[in-house]
mmCIF file of C-alpha atoms in Angstrom:
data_model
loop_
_atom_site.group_PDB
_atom_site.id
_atom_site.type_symbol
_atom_site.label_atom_id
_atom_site.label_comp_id
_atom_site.label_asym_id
_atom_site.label_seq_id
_atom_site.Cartn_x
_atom_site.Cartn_y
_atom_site.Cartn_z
ATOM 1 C CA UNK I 1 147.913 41.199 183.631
ATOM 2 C CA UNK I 2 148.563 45.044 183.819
ATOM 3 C CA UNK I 3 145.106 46.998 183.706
ATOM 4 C CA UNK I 4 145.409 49.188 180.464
ATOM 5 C CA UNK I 5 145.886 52.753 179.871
ATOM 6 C CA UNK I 6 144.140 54.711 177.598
ATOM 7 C CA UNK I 7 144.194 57.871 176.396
ATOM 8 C CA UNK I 8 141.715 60.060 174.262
ATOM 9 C CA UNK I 9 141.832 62.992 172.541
ATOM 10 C CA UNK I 10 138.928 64.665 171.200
ATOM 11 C CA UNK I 11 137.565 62.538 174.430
ATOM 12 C CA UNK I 12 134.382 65.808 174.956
ATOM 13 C CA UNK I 13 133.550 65.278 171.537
ATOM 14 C CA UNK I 14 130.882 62.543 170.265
ATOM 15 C CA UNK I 15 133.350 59.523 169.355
ATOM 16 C CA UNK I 16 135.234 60.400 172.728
ATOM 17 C CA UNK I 17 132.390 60.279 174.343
ATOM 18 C CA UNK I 18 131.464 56.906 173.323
ATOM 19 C CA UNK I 19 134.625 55.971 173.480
ATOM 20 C CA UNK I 20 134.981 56.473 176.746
ATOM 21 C CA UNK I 21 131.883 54.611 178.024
ATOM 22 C CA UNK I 22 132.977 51.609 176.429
ATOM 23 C CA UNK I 23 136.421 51.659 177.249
ATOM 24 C CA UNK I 24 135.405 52.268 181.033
ATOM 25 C CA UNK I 25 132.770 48.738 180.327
ATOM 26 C CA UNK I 26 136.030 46.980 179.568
ATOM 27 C CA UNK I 27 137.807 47.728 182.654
ATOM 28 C CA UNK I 28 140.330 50.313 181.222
ATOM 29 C CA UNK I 29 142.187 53.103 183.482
ATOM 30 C CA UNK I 30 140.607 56.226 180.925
ATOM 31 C CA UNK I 31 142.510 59.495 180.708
ATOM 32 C CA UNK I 32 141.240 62.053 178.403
ATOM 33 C CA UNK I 33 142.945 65.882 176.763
ATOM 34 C CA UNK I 34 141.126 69.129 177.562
ATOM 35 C CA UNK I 35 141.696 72.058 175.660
ATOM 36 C CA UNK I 36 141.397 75.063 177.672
ATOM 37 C CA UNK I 37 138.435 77.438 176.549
ATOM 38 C CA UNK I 38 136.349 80.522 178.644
ATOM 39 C CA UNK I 39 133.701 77.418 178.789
ATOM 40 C CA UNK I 40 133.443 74.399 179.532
ATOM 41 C CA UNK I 41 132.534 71.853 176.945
ATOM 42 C CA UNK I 42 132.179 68.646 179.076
ATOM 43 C CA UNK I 43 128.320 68.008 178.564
ATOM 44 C CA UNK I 44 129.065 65.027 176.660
ATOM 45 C CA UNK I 45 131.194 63.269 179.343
ATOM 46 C CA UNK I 46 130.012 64.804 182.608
ATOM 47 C CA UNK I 47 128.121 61.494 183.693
ATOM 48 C CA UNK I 48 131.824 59.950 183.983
ATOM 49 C CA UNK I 49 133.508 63.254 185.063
ATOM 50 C CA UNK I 50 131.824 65.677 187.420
ATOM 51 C CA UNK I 51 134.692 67.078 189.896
ATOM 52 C CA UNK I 52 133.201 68.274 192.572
ATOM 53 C CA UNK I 53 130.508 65.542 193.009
ATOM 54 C CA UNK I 54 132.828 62.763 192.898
ATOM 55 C CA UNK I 55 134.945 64.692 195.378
ATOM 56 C CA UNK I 56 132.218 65.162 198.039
ATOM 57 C CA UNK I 57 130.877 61.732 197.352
ATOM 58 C CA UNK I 58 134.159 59.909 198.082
ATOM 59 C CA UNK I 59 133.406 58.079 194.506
ATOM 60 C CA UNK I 60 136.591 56.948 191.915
ATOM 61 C CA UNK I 61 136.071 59.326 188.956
ATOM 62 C CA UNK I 62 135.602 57.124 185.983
ATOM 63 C CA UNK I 63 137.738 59.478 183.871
ATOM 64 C CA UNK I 64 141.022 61.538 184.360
ATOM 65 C CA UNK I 65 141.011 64.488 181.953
ATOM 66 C CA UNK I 66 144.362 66.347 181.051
ATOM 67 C CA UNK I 67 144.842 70.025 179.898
ATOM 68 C CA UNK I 68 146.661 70.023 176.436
ATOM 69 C CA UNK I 69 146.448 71.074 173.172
ATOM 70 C CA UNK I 70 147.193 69.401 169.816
ATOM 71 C CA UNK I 71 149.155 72.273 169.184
ATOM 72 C CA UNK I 72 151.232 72.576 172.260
ATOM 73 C CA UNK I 73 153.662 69.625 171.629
ATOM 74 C CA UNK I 74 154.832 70.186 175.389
ATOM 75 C CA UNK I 75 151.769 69.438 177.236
ATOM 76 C CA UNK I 76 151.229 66.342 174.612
ATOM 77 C CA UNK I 77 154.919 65.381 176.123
ATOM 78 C CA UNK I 78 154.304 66.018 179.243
ATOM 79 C CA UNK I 79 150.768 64.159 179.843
ATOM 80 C CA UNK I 80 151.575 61.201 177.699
ATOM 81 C CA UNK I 81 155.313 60.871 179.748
ATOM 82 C CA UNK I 82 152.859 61.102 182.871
ATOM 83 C CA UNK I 83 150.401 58.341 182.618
ATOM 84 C CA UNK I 84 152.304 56.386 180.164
ATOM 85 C CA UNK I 85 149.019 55.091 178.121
ATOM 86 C CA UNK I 86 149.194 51.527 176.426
ATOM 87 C CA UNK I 87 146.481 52.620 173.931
ATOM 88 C CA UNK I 88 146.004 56.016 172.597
ATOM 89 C CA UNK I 89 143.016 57.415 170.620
ATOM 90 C CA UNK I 90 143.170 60.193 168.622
ATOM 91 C CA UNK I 91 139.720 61.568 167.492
ATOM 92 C CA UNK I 92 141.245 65.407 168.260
ATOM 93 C CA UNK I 93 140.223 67.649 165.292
ATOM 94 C CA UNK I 94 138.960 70.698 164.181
ATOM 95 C CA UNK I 95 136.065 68.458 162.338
ATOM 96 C CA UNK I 96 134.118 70.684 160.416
ATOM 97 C CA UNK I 97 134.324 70.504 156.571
ATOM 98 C CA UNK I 98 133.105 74.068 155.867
ATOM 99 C CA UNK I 99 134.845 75.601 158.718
ATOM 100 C CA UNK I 100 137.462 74.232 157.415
ATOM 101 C CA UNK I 101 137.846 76.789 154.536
ATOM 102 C CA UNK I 102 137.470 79.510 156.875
ATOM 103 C CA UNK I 103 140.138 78.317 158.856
ATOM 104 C CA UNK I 104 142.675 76.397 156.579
ATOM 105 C CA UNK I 105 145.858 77.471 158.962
ATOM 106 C CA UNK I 106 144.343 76.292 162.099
ATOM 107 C CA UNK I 107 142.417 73.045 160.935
ATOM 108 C CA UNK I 108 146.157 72.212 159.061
ATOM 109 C CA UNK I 109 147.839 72.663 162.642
ATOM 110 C CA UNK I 110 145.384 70.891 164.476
ATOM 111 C CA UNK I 111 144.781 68.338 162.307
ATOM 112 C CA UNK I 112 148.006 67.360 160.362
ATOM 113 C CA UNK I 113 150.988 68.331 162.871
ATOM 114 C CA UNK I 114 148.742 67.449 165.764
ATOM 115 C CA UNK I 115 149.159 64.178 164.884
ATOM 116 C CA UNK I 116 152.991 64.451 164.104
ATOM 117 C CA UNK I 117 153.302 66.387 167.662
ATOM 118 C CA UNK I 118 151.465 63.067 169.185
ATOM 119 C CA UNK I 119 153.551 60.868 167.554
ATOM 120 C CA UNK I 120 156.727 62.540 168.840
ATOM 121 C CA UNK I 121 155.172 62.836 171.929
ATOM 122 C CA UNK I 122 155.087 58.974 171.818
ATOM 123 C CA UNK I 123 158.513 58.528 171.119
ATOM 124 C CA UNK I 124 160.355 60.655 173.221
ATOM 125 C CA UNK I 125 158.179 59.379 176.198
ATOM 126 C CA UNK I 126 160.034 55.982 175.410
ATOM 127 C CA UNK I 127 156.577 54.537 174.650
ATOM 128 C CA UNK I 128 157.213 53.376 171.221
ATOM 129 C CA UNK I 129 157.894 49.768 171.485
ATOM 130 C CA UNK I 130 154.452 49.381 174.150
ATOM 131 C CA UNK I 131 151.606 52.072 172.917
ATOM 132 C CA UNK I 132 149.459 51.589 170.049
ATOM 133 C CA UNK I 133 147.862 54.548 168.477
ATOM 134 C CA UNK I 134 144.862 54.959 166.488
ATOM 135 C CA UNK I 135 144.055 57.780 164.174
ATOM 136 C CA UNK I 136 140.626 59.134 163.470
ATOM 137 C CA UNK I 137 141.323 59.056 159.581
ATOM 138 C CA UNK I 138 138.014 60.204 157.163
ATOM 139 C CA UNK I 139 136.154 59.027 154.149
ATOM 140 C CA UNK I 140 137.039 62.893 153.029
ATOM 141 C CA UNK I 141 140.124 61.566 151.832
ATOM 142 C CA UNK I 142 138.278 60.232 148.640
ATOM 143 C CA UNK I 143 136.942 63.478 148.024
ATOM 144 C CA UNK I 144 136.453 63.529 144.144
ATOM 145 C CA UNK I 145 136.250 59.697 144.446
ATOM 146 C CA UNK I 146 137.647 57.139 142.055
ATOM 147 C CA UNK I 147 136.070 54.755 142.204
ATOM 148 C CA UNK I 148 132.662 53.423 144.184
ATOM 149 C CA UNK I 149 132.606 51.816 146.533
ATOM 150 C CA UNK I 150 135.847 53.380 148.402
ATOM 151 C CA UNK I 151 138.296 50.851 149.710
ATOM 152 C CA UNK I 152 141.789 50.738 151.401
ATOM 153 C CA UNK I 153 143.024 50.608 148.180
ATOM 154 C CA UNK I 154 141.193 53.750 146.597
ATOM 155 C CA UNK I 155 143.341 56.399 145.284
ATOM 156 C CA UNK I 156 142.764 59.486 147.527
ATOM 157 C CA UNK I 157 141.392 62.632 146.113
ATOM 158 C CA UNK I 158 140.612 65.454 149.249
ATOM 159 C CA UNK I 159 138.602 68.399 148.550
ATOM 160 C CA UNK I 160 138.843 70.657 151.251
ATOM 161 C CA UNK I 161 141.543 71.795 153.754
ATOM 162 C CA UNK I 162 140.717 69.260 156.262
ATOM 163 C CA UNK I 163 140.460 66.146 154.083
ATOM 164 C CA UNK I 164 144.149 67.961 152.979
ATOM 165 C CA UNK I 165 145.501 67.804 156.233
ATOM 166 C CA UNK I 166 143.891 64.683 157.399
ATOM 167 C CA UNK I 167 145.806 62.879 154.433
ATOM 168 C CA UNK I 168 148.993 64.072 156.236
ATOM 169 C CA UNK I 169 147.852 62.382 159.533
ATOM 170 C CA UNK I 170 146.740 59.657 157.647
ATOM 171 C CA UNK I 171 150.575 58.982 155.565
ATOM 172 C CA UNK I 172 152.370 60.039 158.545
ATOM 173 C CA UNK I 173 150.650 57.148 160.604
ATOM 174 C CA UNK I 174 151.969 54.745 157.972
ATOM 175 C CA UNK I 175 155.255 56.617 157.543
ATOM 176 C CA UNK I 176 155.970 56.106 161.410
ATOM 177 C CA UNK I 177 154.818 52.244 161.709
ATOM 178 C CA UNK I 178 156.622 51.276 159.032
ATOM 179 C CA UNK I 179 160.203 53.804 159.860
ATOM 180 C CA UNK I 180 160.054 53.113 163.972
ATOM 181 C CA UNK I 181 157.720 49.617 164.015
ATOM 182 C CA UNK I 182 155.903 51.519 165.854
ATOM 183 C CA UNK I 183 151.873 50.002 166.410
ATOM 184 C CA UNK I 184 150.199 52.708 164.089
ATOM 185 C CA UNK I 185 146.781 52.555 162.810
ATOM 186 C CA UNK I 186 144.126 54.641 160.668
ATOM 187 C CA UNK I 187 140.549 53.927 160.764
ATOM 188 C CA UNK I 188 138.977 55.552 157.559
ATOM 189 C CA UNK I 189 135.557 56.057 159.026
ATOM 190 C CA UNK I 190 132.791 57.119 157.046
ATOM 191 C CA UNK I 191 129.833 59.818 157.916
ATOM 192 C CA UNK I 192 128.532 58.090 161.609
ATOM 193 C CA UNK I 193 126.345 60.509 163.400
ATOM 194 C CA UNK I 194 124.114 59.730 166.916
ATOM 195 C CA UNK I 195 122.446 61.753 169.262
ATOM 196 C CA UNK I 196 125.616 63.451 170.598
ATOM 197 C CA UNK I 197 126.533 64.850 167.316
ATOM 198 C CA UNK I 198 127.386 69.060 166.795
ATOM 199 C CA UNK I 199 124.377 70.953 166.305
ATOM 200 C CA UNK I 200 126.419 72.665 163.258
ATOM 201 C CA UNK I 201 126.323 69.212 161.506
ATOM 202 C CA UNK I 202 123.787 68.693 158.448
ATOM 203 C CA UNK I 203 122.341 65.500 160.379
ATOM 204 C CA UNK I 204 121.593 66.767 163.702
ATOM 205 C CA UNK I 205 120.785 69.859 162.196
ATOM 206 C CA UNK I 206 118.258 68.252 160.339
ATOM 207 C CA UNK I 207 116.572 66.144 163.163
ATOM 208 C CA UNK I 208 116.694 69.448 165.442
ATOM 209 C CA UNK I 209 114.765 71.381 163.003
ATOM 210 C CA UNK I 210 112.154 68.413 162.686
ATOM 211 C CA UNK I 211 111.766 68.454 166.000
ATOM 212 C CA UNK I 212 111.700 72.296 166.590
ATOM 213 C CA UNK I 213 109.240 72.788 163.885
ATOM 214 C CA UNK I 214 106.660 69.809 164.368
ATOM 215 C CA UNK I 215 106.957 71.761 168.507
ATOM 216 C CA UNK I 216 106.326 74.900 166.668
ATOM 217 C CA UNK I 217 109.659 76.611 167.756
ATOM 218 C CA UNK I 218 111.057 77.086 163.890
ATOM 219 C CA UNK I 219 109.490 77.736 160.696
ATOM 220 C CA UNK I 220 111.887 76.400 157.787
ATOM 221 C CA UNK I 221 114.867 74.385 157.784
ATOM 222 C CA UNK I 222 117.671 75.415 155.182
ATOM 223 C CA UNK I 223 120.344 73.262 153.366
ATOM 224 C CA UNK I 224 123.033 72.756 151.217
ATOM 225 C CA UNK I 225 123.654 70.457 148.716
ATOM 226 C CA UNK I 226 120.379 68.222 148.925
ATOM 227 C CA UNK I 227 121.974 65.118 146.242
ATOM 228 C CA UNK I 228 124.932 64.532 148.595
ATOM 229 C CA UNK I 229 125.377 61.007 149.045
ATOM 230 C CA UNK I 230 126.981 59.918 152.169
ATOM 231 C CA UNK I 231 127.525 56.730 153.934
ATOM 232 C CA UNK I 232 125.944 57.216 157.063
ATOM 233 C CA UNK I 233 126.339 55.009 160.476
ATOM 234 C CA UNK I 234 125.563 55.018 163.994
ATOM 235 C CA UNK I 235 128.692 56.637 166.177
ATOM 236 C CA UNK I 236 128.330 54.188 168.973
ATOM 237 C CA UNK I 237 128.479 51.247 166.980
ATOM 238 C CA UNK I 238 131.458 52.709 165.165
ATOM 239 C CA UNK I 239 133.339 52.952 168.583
ATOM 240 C CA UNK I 240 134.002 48.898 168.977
ATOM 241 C CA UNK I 241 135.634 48.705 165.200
ATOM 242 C CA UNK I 242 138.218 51.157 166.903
ATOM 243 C CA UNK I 243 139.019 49.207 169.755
ATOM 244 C CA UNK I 244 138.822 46.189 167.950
ATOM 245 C CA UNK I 245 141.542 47.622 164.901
ATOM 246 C CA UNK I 246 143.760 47.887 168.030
ATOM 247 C CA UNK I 247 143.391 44.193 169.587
ATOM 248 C CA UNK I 248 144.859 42.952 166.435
ATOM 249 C CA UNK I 249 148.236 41.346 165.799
ATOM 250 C CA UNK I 250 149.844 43.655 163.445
ATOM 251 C CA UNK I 251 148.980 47.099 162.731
ATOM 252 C CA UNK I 252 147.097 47.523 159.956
ATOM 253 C CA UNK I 253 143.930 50.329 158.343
ATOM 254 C CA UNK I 254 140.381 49.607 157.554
ATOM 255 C CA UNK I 255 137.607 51.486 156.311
ATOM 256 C CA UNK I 256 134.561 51.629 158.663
ATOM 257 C CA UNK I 257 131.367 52.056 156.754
ATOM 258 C CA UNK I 258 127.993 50.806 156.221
ATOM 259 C CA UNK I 259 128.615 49.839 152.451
ATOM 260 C CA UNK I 260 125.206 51.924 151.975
ATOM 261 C CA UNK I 261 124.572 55.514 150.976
ATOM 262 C CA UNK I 262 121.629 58.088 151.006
ATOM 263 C CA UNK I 263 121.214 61.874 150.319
ATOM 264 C CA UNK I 264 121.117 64.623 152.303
ATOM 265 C CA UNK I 265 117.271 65.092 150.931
ATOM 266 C CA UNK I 266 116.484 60.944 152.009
ATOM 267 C CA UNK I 267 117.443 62.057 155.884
ATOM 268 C CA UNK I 268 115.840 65.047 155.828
ATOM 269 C CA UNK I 269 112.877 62.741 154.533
ATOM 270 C CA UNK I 270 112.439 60.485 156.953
ATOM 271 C CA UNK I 271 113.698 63.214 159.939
ATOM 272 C CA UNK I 272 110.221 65.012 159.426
ATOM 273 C CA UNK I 273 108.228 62.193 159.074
ATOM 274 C CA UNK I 274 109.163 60.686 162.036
ATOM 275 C CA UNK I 275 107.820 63.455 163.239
ATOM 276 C CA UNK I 276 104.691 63.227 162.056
ATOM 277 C CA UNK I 277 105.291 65.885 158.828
ATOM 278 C CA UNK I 278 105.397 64.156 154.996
ATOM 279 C CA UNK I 279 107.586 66.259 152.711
ATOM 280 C CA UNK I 280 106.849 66.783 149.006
ATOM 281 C CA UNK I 281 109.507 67.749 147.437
ATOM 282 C CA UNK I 282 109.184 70.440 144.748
ATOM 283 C CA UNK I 283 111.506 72.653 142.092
ATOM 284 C CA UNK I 284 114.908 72.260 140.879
ATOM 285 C CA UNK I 285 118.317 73.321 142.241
ATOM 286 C CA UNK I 286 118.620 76.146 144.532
ATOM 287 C CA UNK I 287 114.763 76.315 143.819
ATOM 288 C CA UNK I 288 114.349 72.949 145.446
ATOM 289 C CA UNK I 289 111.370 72.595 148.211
ATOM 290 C CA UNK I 290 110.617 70.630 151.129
ATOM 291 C CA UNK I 291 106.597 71.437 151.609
ATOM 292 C CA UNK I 292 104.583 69.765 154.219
ATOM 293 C CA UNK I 293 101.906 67.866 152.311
ATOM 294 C CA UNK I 294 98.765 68.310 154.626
ATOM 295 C CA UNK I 295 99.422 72.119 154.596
ATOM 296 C CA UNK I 296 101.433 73.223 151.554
ATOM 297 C CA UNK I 297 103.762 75.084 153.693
ATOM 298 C CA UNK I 298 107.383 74.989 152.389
ATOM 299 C CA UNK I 299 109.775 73.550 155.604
ATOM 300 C CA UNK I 300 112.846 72.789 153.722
ATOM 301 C CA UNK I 301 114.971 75.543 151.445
ATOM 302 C CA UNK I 302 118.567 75.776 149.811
ATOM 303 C CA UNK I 303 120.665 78.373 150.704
ATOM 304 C CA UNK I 304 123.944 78.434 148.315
ATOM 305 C CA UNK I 305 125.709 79.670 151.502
ATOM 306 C CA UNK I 306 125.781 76.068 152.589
ATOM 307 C CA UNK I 307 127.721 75.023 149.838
ATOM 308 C CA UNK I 308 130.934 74.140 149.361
ATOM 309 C CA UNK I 309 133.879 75.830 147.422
ATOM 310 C CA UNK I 310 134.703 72.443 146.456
ATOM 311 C CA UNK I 311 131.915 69.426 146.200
ATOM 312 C CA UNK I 312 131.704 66.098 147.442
ATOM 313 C CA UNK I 313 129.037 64.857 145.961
ATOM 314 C CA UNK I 314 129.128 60.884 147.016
ATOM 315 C CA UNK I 315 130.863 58.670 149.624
ATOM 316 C CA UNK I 316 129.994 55.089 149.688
ATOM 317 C CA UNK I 317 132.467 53.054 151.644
ATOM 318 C CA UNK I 318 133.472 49.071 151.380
ATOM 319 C CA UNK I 319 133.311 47.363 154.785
ATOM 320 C CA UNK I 320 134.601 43.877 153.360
ATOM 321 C CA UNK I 321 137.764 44.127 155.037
ATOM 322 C CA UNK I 322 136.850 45.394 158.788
ATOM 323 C CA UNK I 323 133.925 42.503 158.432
ATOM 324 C CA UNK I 324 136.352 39.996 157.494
ATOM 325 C CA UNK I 325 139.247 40.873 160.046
ATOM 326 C CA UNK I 326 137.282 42.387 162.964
ATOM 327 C CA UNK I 327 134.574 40.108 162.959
ATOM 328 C CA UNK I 328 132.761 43.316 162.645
ATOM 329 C CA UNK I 329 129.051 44.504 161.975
ATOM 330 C CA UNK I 330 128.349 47.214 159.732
ATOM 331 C CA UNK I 331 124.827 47.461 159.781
ATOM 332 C CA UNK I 332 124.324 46.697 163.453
ATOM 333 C CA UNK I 333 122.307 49.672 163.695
ATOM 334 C CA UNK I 334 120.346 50.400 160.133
ATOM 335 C CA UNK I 335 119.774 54.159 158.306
ATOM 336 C CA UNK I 336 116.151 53.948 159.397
ATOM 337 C CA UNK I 337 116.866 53.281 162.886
ATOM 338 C CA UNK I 338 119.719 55.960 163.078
ATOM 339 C CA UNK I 339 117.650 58.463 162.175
ATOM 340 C CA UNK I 340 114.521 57.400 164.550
ATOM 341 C CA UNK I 341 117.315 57.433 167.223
ATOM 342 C CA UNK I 342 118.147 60.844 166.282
ATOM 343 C CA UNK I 343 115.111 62.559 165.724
ATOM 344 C CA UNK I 344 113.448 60.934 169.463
ATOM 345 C CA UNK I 345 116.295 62.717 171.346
ATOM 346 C CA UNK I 346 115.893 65.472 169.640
ATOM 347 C CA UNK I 347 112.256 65.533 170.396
ATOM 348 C CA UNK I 348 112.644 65.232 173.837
ATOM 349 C CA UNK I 349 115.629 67.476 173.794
ATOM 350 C CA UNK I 350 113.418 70.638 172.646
ATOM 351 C CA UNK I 351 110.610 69.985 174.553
ATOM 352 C CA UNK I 352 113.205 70.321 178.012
ATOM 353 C CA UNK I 353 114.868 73.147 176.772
ATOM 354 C CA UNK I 354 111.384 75.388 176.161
ATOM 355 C CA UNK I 355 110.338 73.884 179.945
ATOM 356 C CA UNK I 356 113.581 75.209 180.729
ATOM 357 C CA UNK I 357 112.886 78.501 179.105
ATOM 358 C CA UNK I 358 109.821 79.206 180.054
ATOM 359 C CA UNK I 359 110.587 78.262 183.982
ATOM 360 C CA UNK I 360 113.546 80.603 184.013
ATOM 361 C CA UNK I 361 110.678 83.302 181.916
ATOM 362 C CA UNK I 362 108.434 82.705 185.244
ATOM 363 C CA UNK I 363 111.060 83.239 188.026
#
């Protein structure tokens, strides 16, 4: 049997990432899109791609990576026409929610004709009949939800310019499998966040500023919209339910999702006390306090700033169907343990980074 091909976009980010590792584990050939920037955002991925040290050390590099864009149809064309990929993964996006309304235009190109331009790319490659595609779809396509828990078979309802345009890549997935038969598929993931995730992201933001301030490097933590209710999982175990969607028979979507939901104020709970800090929660609203209960000290604020222009105030997703089909585990890894996960990187992570800091301070 022919070794597989796969290719990943969004492969620096913290799905690709994962993705990556796993695919590697399973003997694929890996290629992954760059986009060009001033620097380099590899940190994620440089224990399977470091150029220079494979070179010298006369090693096979793990991973191939590509320059393209998701808005530069001819370098999709020409990379995809190159290595001629049996799977694709496309986890390419701009990602963030709130940026999104700051950069509607951009977020719609990236994230809605991206995946149009990829498709194409596909077909005039002559890879239609032999690649299967998956697309990094998002439980922000419920938005003002209609029912609870969300299913494959809940009306969609986005809320912000990037659930908006990830409903395009989401129909024109379908509208291409079922027009050209060609072997497309949308995972509807819910909230999953690891180690690896943005810093600009409530979680990791959250188990950064535990960290920082039980170290004594930051004094308060400020968020948003402390009663959001999200469905939140662990990325890496999130990364076999998108292989697996693709081993099937017949193309088909699934909602990944732990079928359990806490708030924004629950993780930000048990962030700071697995750090050793209890939070009592005090006031109401914008006036709402996280204070440390040995000392008083308020940790946790709101800042309106963080909020939305439109709300999404609960995600809870139904896993019945991925279990069933995929033979797959939901709660592999459980909330508790995500966040522990979290929080001891992030521990470890600040304590390097002032070493670091106060080395460089000495030289």
């Amino acid at each position: 049997m022919d070794k597989k091909v796969a290719l990943i976009t969004g492969i620096t980010g913290q799905d690709g990432s994962y993705l990556a590792e796993f695919l590697i584990e399973k003997g694929y050939e890996v290629h992954g899109l760059m986009r060009r920037s001033s620097s380099f955002n590899t940190a994620r991925i440089e224990h399977l791609y470091l150029d220079e040290w494979v070179r010298d050390m006369k090693k096979a590099r793990l991973v191939n990576l590509h320059w393209a864009d998701m808005t530069d149809s001819s370098s999709l064309i020409r990379v995809i026409s190159k290595i001629r990929p049996t799977e694709i993964y496309n986890l390419a996006a701009q990602s963030h929610v709130k940026v999104s309304f700051d950069v509607p235009e951009y977020t719609a190109d990236t994230d809605a004709n991206g995946v149009l331009r990829l498709l194409e790319a596909v077909r005039i490659a002559g890879l239609a009949d032999t690649c299967r595609i998956y697309q990094a779809s998002t439980s922000e396509l419920y938005g003002k939800v209609q029912e609870v828990p969300q299913s494959e078979t809940t009306p969609f309802y986005p809320r912000s310019p990037y659930a908006v345009a990830k409903l395009y890549g989401f129909w024109i997935m379908k509208n291409y499998r079922e027009s050209y038969n060609m072997f497309c598929c949308n995972g509807i993931l819910f909230n999953h966040e690891s180690e690896r995730r943005g810093e600009t992201f409530v979680t990791r933001k959250i188990t950064l500023a535990a960290a920082r301030i039980a170290q004594g490097y930051q004094d308060k933590l400020y968020l948003g919209n402390l009663n959001s209710l999200r469905d939140w999982g662990y990325a890496k175990d999130y990364i076999e339910c998108m292989w697996l969607i693709l081993q099937q028979p017949e193309p088909d979507d699934f909602v990944i999702a732990t079928g359990e939901y806490h708030t924004v104020r629950e993780f930000a709970t048990l962030a700071f006390k697995e750090v050793g800090i209890e939070l009592e929660w005090r006031g109401d609203g914008v006036d709402e306090k996280g204070y440390d209960k040995a000392t008083g000290k308020a940790l946790v604020e709101v800042d309106p700033k963080y909020f939305r222009p439109a709300e999404v105030d609960q995600l809870l997703g139904n896993p019945a169907k991925a279990k069933a089909k995929l033979g797959w585990n939901p709660q592999k890894t459980s909330f508790e343990d995500l966040v522990k996960i979290m929080v001891q990187h992030d521990m470890k992570f600040v304590k390097k980074l002032f070493l670091k800091a106060h080395m460089d301070d000495a030289e």
